Amino acid sequence: MSVNWEQIDECVQQWIIEAGARIKETFDQTLTIETKSSRSDLVTNVDKEIEQFFIERIRKKFPTHRVLGEEGFGDDVSALEGVVWVIDPIDGTMNFIHQKRNFAISIGVFENAVGMLGYVYDVVNDELYYARKGKGAFLNDRPLPRLQPVSIPEAIVCLNAAWVIENKRIDPSVLTPLVKEARGTRSYGSAALEMAYIAAGRLDAYITMRLSPWDFAGGLVIVEEVGGVVTDIYGEPLQLLRPSSVFVSKPGLHEEILNRYIRKS
Ligand code: IPD
Ligand code: CA
Ligand code: CA
C-alpha cells in the first residue's frame, strides 16, 4: 500500500506546533532533571512527556509505523524496513535547561531507509524547517533556495571546541587548521538546529564526532533537499541506526574540507 505523505506531513506540522506550545508552557515550571550517560547528557520530564505526546498520536493515526525515540518510549528498531519515525523530542536539552532557547524538536520519517520527511522546529523562535523528499525544503512558508558552493576562507564552520582540544575521538591537530583558515566558527549546542542552519545558509559546514540517529534524522532530509551533503567525518554515508560522526556541508566545500584536512591526516 502506498504511503500518503501529504497526510503524514499535515499531521506532523500540526503536532509539532502543539508540542512546541506545550514546551513553552513549562518555562515557568520547575523541571525534573536527570543525567544519563554523563553529567552533560541530560533529560527532563519535558523531554519524556513530549516524546510520549508524539508516540501516542503516531500509534493512533498510523498503527503500522514504527518509532525510534531518544527517550526509549518507542519501538525497538533494529532495521529500517517500512515507515520508521526517528524522534528527538528536545534536541539541545542542556540549552533548554540553562537558556530556554537554542533547542528544537527534530523528526525524520523514513521509508525503507530513505528519508522522506524532515522537521526541525525551533520552538522559541517559532521557526519550522521542513522538507519532503523531491518537493523542496521550507522555513515556515518560505522555500529554501539550493545551497551554493563557498570557499573555506569565506565559510562559517560549526564546530564544538571539544574537537580541537585533547579528546578521545579525533586528533585535535586534524581540525585546528580548518578553524584557523575558515572565516569564523560557531557552536549552538543543538545538532538539529545546526543542520537546519546549514539548510538555511546561515552556516556553511558542521562537523561533530558523535551523534545519535535522532540528533541528525530530521536535519538530514532537510539538508539533502537543498543540495547539501551529509556524511560521516570520512565522507562515508551515515549509518542511520547507530551513533556516528557527522559532517554536513555545502556542495564543493564538503570535498575541499575532506581533501585538505581529513583525508590527508
Ligand atoms: C545533543 C545535542 C548536541 C550534541 C550532542 C547531542 P540532546 O542532543 O544535539 O548538540 O552535541 O551530542 O546529544 O541530548 O540535547 O538531545
Ligand atoms: Ca539530541
Ligand atoms: Ca534529546
Coordinates of C-alpha atoms and ligand atoms in Angstrom, one line a residue:
M1 CA 0.0 0.0 0.0
S2 CA 1.4 3.4 -0.9
V3 CA 2.1 5.9 1.8
N4 CA 0.1 9.1 1.9
W5 CA 3.0 11.5 2.6
E6 CA 0.8 14.6 2.4
Q7 CA -1.4 13.3 5.2
I8 CA 1.6 12.5 7.4
D9 CA 3.1 15.9 6.7
E10 CA -0.1 17.6 7.7
C11 CA -0.2 15.7 11.0
V12 CA 3.5 16.3 11.8
Q13 CA 3.2 20.0 11.2
Q14 CA 0.1 20.2 13.4
W15 CA 1.6 18.0 16.2
I16 CA 4.9 19.8 16.2
I17 CA 3.4 23.2 16.8
E18 CA 1.2 21.8 19.5
A19 CA 4.2 20.1 21.2
G20 CA 6.1 23.4 20.9
A21 CA 3.3 25.2 22.7
R22 CA 3.4 22.6 25.5
I23 CA 7.2 23.1 25.9
K24 CA 6.7 26.8 26.2
E25 CA 4.1 26.3 28.9
T26 CA 6.7 24.6 31.0
F27 CA 9.1 27.6 31.0
D28 CA 7.9 28.8 34.4
Q29 CA 7.7 25.4 35.9
T30 CA 10.4 23.5 37.9
L31 CA 12.0 20.8 35.8
T32 CA 12.9 17.3 36.9
I33 CA 16.4 16.9 35.6
E34 CA 18.3 13.6 35.4
T35 CA 21.6 12.7 34.0
K36 CA 22.1 9.7 31.6
S37 CA 25.5 8.6 30.3
S38 CA 27.4 11.5 31.8
R39 CA 26.9 14.8 33.7
S40 CA 26.4 16.6 30.3
D41 CA 23.9 14.0 29.0
L42 CA 20.7 15.4 30.4
V43 CA 17.0 14.5 30.3
T44 CA 14.0 16.3 31.8
N45 CA 10.4 15.4 32.5
V46 CA 9.5 17.6 29.5
D47 CA 11.7 15.6 27.1
K48 CA 9.9 12.4 28.2
E49 CA 6.4 14.0 28.0
I50 CA 7.0 15.4 24.5
E51 CA 8.3 12.1 23.2
Q52 CA 5.2 10.3 24.6
F53 CA 3.0 13.0 23.1
F54 CA 4.2 12.2 19.6
I55 CA 4.2 8.4 20.1
E56 CA 0.6 8.3 21.3
R57 CA -0.5 10.2 18.2
I58 CA 1.6 8.2 15.8
R59 CA 0.3 4.9 17.2
K60 CA -3.3 6.0 17.0
K61 CA -3.1 7.5 13.5
F62 CA -0.5 5.3 11.8
P63 CA -0.5 2.0 13.7
T64 CA 1.7 0.2 11.2
H65 CA 4.5 2.8 11.5
R66 CA 7.4 2.2 14.0
V67 CA 9.1 4.9 16.1
L68 CA 12.6 5.2 17.3
G69 CA 12.7 7.8 20.0
E70 CA 15.6 9.1 22.1
E71 CA 14.0 8.6 25.4
G72 CA 13.0 5.0 24.7
F73 CA 9.2 5.2 24.6
G74 CA 9.1 4.0 21.0
D75 CA 9.8 0.6 19.4
D76 CA 12.9 -1.5 19.4
V77 CA 14.0 -0.6 15.9
S78 CA 16.9 -2.7 14.5
A79 CA 16.2 -2.4 10.8
L80 CA 14.6 0.3 8.7
E81 CA 12.1 -1.5 6.6
G82 CA 8.6 0.1 6.3
V83 CA 7.9 3.5 7.7
V84 CA 10.1 4.5 10.7
W85 CA 9.8 7.8 12.6
V86 CA 13.0 9.0 14.3
I87 CA 12.3 11.5 17.0
D88 CA 14.2 13.7 19.3
P89 CA 11.6 15.5 21.5
I90 CA 14.1 18.1 22.6
D91 CA 17.5 18.4 20.8
G92 CA 19.7 20.7 22.9
T93 CA 18.3 19.7 26.3
M94 CA 21.3 21.4 28.1
N95 CA 20.2 24.7 26.3
F96 CA 16.6 24.0 27.2
I97 CA 17.5 23.7 30.9
H98 CA 20.1 26.5 31.1
Q99 CA 18.9 29.0 28.5
K100 CA 15.3 28.2 27.5
R101 CA 16.4 28.8 23.9
N102 CA 18.7 27.1 21.2
F103 CA 16.8 23.8 21.3
A104 CA 14.5 22.1 18.8
I105 CA 12.1 19.3 18.2
S106 CA 13.5 17.0 15.5
I107 CA 11.7 14.4 13.5
G108 CA 12.7 12.4 10.4
V109 CA 10.3 9.9 8.7
F110 CA 12.0 7.2 6.6
E111 CA 10.6 4.6 4.3
N112 CA 12.8 1.6 3.7
A113 CA 15.8 3.6 4.9
V114 CA 15.1 6.6 2.6
G115 CA 14.5 9.9 4.3
M116 CA 11.0 11.1 3.1
L117 CA 10.1 13.9 5.6
G118 CA 12.3 16.0 7.9
Y119 CA 11.4 18.6 10.5
V120 CA 13.4 20.8 12.9
Y121 CA 11.2 23.1 14.9
D122 CA 13.0 26.0 16.8
V123 CA 10.3 26.4 19.4
V124 CA 11.3 29.7 20.9
N125 CA 11.7 31.5 17.5
D126 CA 8.7 29.7 16.0
E127 CA 10.8 28.7 13.0
L128 CA 9.8 25.4 11.4
Y129 CA 12.4 24.0 9.0
Y130 CA 10.9 21.1 7.0
A131 CA 11.3 19.1 3.8
R132 CA 9.6 16.5 1.8
K133 CA 11.9 14.4 -0.4
G134 CA 11.7 15.8 -4.0
K135 CA 9.3 18.6 -3.0
G136 CA 11.7 21.1 -1.6
A137 CA 12.6 22.5 1.8
F138 CA 11.0 25.3 3.6
L139 CA 11.5 27.7 6.6
N140 CA 7.9 28.3 7.7
D141 CA 6.2 29.1 4.4
R142 CA 9.4 30.3 2.6
P143 CA 11.1 27.9 0.2
L144 CA 14.8 27.5 1.0
P145 CA 17.0 28.0 -2.1
R146 CA 19.5 25.4 -3.2
L147 CA 22.9 25.8 -1.5
Q148 CA 25.7 27.3 -3.5
P149 CA 29.4 26.4 -3.2
V150 CA 31.6 28.6 -1.0
S151 CA 35.4 28.5 -0.3
I152 CA 37.0 27.9 3.1
P153 CA 38.1 31.5 3.7
E154 CA 34.5 32.6 3.3
A155 CA 32.9 29.8 5.2
I156 CA 31.5 29.8 8.7
V157 CA 32.2 26.3 10.2
C158 CA 30.1 25.0 13.1
L159 CA 32.3 23.0 15.4
N160 CA 32.4 22.4 19.1
A161 CA 35.6 23.4 20.8
A162 CA 35.8 19.8 22.2
W163 CA 37.1 18.6 18.9
V164 CA 40.2 20.8 18.8
I165 CA 41.4 20.0 22.3
E166 CA 42.5 16.6 23.6
N167 CA 39.6 14.2 23.2
K168 CA 39.1 10.5 22.6
R169 CA 37.6 10.7 19.1
I170 CA 39.9 12.8 16.9
D171 CA 43.5 14.1 17.0
P172 CA 43.0 17.8 17.7
S173 CA 45.6 18.7 15.1
V174 CA 43.3 17.5 12.3
L175 CA 40.7 20.2 12.6
T176 CA 42.7 23.1 14.1
P177 CA 44.0 24.3 10.6
L178 CA 40.3 24.4 9.4
V179 CA 39.4 26.6 12.4
K180 CA 42.3 28.9 11.5
E181 CA 41.5 29.1 7.8
A182 CA 37.7 29.4 7.9
R183 CA 36.2 32.9 8.1
G184 CA 34.7 32.0 11.5
T185 CA 33.4 29.2 13.8
R186 CA 30.2 28.9 15.7
S187 CA 28.6 26.3 18.0
Y188 CA 24.9 26.4 19.1
G189 CA 24.6 23.1 21.1
S190 CA 21.7 21.6 19.1
A191 CA 22.8 19.3 16.2
A192 CA 19.3 19.5 14.7
L193 CA 19.3 23.3 14.7
E194 CA 22.9 23.4 13.4
M195 CA 21.9 21.2 10.5
A196 CA 18.8 23.4 9.8
Y197 CA 21.1 26.4 9.8
I198 CA 23.2 24.8 7.1
A199 CA 20.0 24.2 5.1
A200 CA 19.0 27.9 5.6
G201 CA 22.5 29.1 4.5
R202 CA 23.4 30.6 7.9
L203 CA 26.3 28.1 8.4
D204 CA 28.5 26.6 5.7
A205 CA 29.7 23.4 7.3
Y206 CA 29.1 21.4 10.5
I207 CA 31.4 18.8 11.9
T208 CA 30.9 16.7 15.0
M209 CA 32.4 13.4 16.2
R210 CA 29.4 11.7 17.7
L211 CA 25.7 12.0 17.2
S212 CA 22.8 9.5 17.6
P213 CA 20.3 8.9 14.8
W214 CA 17.6 11.1 16.5
D215 CA 20.1 14.0 16.5
F216 CA 20.5 14.0 12.7
A217 CA 17.4 12.3 11.2
G218 CA 15.3 15.4 10.7
G219 CA 18.1 17.6 9.6
L220 CA 19.5 15.0 7.1
V221 CA 16.3 15.2 5.0
I222 CA 16.2 19.0 5.0
V223 CA 19.8 19.5 4.2
E224 CA 19.8 16.9 1.3
E225 CA 16.7 18.5 -0.1
V226 CA 18.6 21.8 -0.7
G227 CA 21.6 20.1 -2.2
G228 CA 23.8 19.9 1.0
V229 CA 26.0 16.9 1.6
V230 CA 25.6 14.7 4.7
T231 CA 28.2 12.0 5.5
D232 CA 30.3 10.9 8.4
I233 CA 33.7 12.6 9.0
Y234 CA 35.4 10.4 6.5
G235 CA 32.9 11.1 3.7
E236 CA 31.1 7.8 4.1
P237 CA 27.2 7.6 4.0
L238 CA 25.7 7.8 7.5
Q239 CA 24.6 4.7 9.3
L240 CA 21.0 5.5 10.2
L241 CA 20.6 3.3 13.2
R242 CA 23.8 3.8 15.1
P243 CA 25.9 6.6 16.6
S244 CA 28.3 8.2 14.1
S245 CA 30.4 11.2 13.4
V246 CA 28.6 13.7 11.2
F247 CA 29.9 16.1 8.5
V248 CA 27.3 18.4 6.9
S249 CA 28.3 20.9 4.3
K250 CA 27.5 22.9 1.2
P251 CA 28.4 21.1 -2.0
G252 CA 32.1 21.7 -3.1
L253 CA 33.1 22.8 0.4
H254 CA 32.5 19.2 1.6
E255 CA 35.1 17.8 -0.9
E256 CA 37.5 20.6 -0.1
I257 CA 37.4 20.1 3.6
L258 CA 37.7 16.3 3.3
N259 CA 40.7 16.6 0.9
R260 CA 42.5 19.3 2.7
Y261 CA 42.2 18.3 6.3
I262 CA 40.7 14.9 6.8
R263 CA 41.9 12.5 4.1
K264 CA 45.5 13.8 4.4
S265 CA 45.6 13.2 8.2
Ligands
IPD1 C1 22.7 16.7 21.9 C2 22.8 17.9 21.0 C3 24.2 18.4 21.0 C4 25.2 17.3 20.5 C5 25.0 16.1 21.5 C6 23.6 15.6 21.5 P1 20.3 16.2 23.2 O1 21.3 16.2 21.9 O2 22.4 17.6 19.7 O3 24.4 19.5 20.0 O4 26.5 17.8 20.6 O5 25.9 15.1 21.1 O6 23.5 14.5 22.4 O7 20.9 15.2 24.2 O8 20.3 17.6 23.7 O9 19.1 15.7 22.6
CA2 CA 19.7 15.1 20.5
CA3 CA 17.1 15.0 23.1

